Short mmCIF file of C-alpha atoms in Angstrom, two decimals:
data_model
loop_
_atom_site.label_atom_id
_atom_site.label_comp_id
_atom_site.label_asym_id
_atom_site.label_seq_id
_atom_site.Cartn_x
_atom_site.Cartn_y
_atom_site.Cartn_z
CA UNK A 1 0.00 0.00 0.00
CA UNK A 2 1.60 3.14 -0.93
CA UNK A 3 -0.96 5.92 0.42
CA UNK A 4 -3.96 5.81 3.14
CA UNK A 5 -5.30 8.83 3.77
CA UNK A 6 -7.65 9.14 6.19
CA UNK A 7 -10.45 12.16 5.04
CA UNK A 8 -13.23 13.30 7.89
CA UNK A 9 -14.13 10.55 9.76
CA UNK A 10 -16.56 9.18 7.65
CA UNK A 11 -14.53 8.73 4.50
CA UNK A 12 -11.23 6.63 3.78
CA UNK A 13 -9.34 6.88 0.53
CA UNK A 14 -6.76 3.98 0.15
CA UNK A 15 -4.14 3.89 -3.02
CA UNK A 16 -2.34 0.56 -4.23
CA UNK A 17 -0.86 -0.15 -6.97
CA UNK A 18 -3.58 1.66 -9.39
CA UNK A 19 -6.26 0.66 -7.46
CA UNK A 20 -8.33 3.24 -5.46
CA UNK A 21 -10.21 2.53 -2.78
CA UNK A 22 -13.41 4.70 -1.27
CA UNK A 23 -15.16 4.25 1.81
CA UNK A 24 -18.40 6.19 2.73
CA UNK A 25 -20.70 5.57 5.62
CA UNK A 26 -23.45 7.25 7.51
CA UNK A 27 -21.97 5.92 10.54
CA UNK A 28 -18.59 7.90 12.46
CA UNK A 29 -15.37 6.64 12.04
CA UNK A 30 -16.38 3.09 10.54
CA UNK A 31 -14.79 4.44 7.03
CA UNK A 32 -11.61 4.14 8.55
CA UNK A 33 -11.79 1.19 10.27
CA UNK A 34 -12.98 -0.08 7.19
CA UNK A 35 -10.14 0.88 5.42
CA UNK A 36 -7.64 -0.23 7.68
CA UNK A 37 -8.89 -3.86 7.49
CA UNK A 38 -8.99 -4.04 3.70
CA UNK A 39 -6.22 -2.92 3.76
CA UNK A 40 -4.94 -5.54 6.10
CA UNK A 41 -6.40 -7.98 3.41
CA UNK A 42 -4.57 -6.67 0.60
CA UNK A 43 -0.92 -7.15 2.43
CA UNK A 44 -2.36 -10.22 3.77
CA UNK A 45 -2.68 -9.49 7.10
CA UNK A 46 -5.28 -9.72 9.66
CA UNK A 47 -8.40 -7.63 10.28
CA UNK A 48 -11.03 -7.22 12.84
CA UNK A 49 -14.41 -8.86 13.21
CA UNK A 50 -16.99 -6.41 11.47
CA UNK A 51 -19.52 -4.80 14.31
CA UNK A 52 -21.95 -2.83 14.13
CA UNK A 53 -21.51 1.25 15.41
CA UNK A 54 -21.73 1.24 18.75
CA UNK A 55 -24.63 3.97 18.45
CA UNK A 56 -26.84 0.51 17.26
CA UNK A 57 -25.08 -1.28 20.07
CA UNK A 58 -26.38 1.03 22.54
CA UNK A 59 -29.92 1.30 20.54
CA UNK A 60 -30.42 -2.32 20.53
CA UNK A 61 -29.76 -2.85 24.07
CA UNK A 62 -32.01 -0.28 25.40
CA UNK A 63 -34.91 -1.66 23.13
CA UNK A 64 -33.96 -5.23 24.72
CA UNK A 65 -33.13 -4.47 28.15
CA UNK A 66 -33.67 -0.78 29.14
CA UNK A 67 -31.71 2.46 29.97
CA UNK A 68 -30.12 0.95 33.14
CA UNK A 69 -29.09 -1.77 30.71
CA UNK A 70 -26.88 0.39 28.82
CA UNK A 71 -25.68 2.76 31.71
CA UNK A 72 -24.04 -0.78 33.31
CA UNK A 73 -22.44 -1.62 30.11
CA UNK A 74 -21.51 2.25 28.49
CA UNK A 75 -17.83 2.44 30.02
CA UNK A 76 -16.87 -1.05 29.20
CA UNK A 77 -18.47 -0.25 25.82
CA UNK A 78 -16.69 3.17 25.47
CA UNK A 79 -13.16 1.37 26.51
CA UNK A 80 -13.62 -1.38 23.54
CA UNK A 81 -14.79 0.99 20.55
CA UNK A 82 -13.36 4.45 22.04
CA UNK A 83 -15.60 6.70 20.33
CA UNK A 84 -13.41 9.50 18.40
CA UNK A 85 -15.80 12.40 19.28
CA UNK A 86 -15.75 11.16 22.99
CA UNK A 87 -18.50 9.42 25.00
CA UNK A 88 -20.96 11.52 25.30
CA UNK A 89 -21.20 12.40 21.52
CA UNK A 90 -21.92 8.70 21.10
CA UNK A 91 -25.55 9.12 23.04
CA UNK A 92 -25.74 12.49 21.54
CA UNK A 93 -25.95 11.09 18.12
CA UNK A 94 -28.19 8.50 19.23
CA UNK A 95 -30.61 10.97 21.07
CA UNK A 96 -30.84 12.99 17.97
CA UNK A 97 -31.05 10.08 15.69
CA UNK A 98 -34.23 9.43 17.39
CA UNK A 99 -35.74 13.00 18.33
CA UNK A 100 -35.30 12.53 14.17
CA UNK A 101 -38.00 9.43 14.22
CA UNK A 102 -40.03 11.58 16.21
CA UNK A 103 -39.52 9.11 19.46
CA UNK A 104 -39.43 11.78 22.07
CA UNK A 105 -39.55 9.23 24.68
CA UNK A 106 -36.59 7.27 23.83
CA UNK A 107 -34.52 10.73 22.96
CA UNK A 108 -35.25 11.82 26.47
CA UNK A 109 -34.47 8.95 28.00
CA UNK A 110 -31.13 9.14 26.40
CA UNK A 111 -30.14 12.16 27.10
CA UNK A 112 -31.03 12.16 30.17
CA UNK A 113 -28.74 9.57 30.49
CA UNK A 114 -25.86 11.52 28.95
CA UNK A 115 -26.51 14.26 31.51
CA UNK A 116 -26.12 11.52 34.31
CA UNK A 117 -22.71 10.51 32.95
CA UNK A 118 -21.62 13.85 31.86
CA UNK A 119 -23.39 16.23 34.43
CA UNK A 120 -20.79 19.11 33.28
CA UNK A 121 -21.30 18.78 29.66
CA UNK A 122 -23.25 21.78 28.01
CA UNK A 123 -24.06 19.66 24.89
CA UNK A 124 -25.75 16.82 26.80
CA UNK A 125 -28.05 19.34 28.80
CA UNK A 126 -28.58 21.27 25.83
CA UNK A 127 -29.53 18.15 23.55
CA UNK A 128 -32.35 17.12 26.94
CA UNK A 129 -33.68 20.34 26.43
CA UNK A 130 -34.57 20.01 22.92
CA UNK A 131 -35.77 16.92 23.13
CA UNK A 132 -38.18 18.46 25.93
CA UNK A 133 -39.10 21.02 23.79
CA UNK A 134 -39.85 18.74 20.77
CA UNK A 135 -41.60 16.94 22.86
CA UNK A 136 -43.68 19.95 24.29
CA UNK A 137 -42.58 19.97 27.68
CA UNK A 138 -41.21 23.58 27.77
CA UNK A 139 -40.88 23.99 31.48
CA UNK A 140 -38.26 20.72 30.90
CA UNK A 141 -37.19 22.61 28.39
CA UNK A 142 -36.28 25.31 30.73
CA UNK A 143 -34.27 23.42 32.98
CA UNK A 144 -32.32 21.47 30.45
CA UNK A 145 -30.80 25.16 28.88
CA UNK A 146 -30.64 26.34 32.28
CA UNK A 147 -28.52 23.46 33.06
CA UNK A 148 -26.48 23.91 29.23
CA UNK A 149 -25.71 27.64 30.42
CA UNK A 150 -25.05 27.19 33.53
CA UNK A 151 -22.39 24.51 33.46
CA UNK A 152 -20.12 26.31 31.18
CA UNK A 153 -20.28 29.98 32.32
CA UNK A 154 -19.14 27.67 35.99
CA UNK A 155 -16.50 26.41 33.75
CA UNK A 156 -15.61 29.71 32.52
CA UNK A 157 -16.50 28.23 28.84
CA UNK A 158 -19.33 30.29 27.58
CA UNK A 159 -17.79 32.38 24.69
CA UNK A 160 -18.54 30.16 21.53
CA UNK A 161 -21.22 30.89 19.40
CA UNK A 162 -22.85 27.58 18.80
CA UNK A 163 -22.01 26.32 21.15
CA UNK A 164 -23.90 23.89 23.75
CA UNK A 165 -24.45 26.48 25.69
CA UNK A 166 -24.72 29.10 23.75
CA UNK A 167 -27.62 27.92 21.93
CA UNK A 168 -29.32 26.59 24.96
CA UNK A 169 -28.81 30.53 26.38
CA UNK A 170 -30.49 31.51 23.30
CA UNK A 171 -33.26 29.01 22.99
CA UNK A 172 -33.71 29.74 26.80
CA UNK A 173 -34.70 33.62 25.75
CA UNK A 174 -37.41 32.66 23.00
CA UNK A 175 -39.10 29.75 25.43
CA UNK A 176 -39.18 32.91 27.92
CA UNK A 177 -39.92 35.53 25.49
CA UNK A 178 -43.31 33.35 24.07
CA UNK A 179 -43.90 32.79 27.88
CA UNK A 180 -43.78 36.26 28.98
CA UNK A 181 -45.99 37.45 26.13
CA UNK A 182 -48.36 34.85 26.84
CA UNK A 183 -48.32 33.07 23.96
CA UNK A 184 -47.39 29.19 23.16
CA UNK A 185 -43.45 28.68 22.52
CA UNK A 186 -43.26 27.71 19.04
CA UNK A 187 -43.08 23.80 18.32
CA UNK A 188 -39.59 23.65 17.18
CA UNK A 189 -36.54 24.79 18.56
#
């Protein structure tokens, strides 16, 4: 193999010999992974059992065996597939792949999750707090971006824009604004 080179997470681009190799998925950092074992293949080494993301890992255990299911398993889980965004990204992408569906329920119930394991990360509070508000719970929705702000202005962190926090702070004045005025917060964040 002369070349690998490794694109966003998502893609891998492999060069041998005149042959190019492309790997796309909807799925984080299985491109690579991909790539590395065909490579493997091609020099004739070994590669790794194929699995599926652990974002369908965690998904199909919850559906099986519950939340509490996958909170006993998550760090043993994290320490096998080390997730290149970090942890809490994983149930992040997983809470948003099903506020997507429309399954408010689930979404909630993992992120609220991700705010038990990461109770000082912006991102998780502000994901529970649109989920909330998807779901039409705006006094939730309340808390959750109180939480989002509030945990990185302690941190000192609050300077981004677009960040967790910074979009909770600002989702946090139109729930209050609509409230104020007496009207209904609008359905979407």
């Amino acid at each position: 193999v002369r070349e690998l080179v490794r694109l966003a997470p998502p893609v891998a681009h492999v060069v041998r010999d005149g042959l190019t190799l492309v790997i796309l998925s909807n799925y984080s950092n299985v491109a690579p992974e991909v790539a590395d074992d065909i490579v493997s293949i091609m020099i004739g080494g070994r590669y790794r059992e194929v699995r599926p993301p652990l974002t369908e890992k965690i998904y199909e255990t919850y559906q099986e065996s519950g939340i509490e299911s996958v909170k006993e398993s998550f760090a043993r889980w994290v320490e096998d597939y080390r997730p290149a965004g970090g942890p809490s990204n994983v149930l992040i992408t997983l809470g948003y792949e099903l506020l997507g569906k429309e399954r408010y329920a689930d979404a909630i119930a993992v992120f609220k999750l991700n705010t038990e394991l990461f109770p000082r990360d912006a991102n998780s509070w502000d994901s529970l707090g649109e989920a909330f508000w998807k779901s039409g719970d705006t006094q939730a929705a309340i808390e959750g971006y109180k939480k989002a702000v509030a945990s990185d202005k302690a941190k000192g962190w609050y300077t981004p824009v677009g960040s967790g926090a910074w979009n909770a702070d600002r989702l946090l004045g139109a729930l209050r604004s609509s409230l104020d005025a007496g009207s209904s917060p609008p359905l979407q964040p």
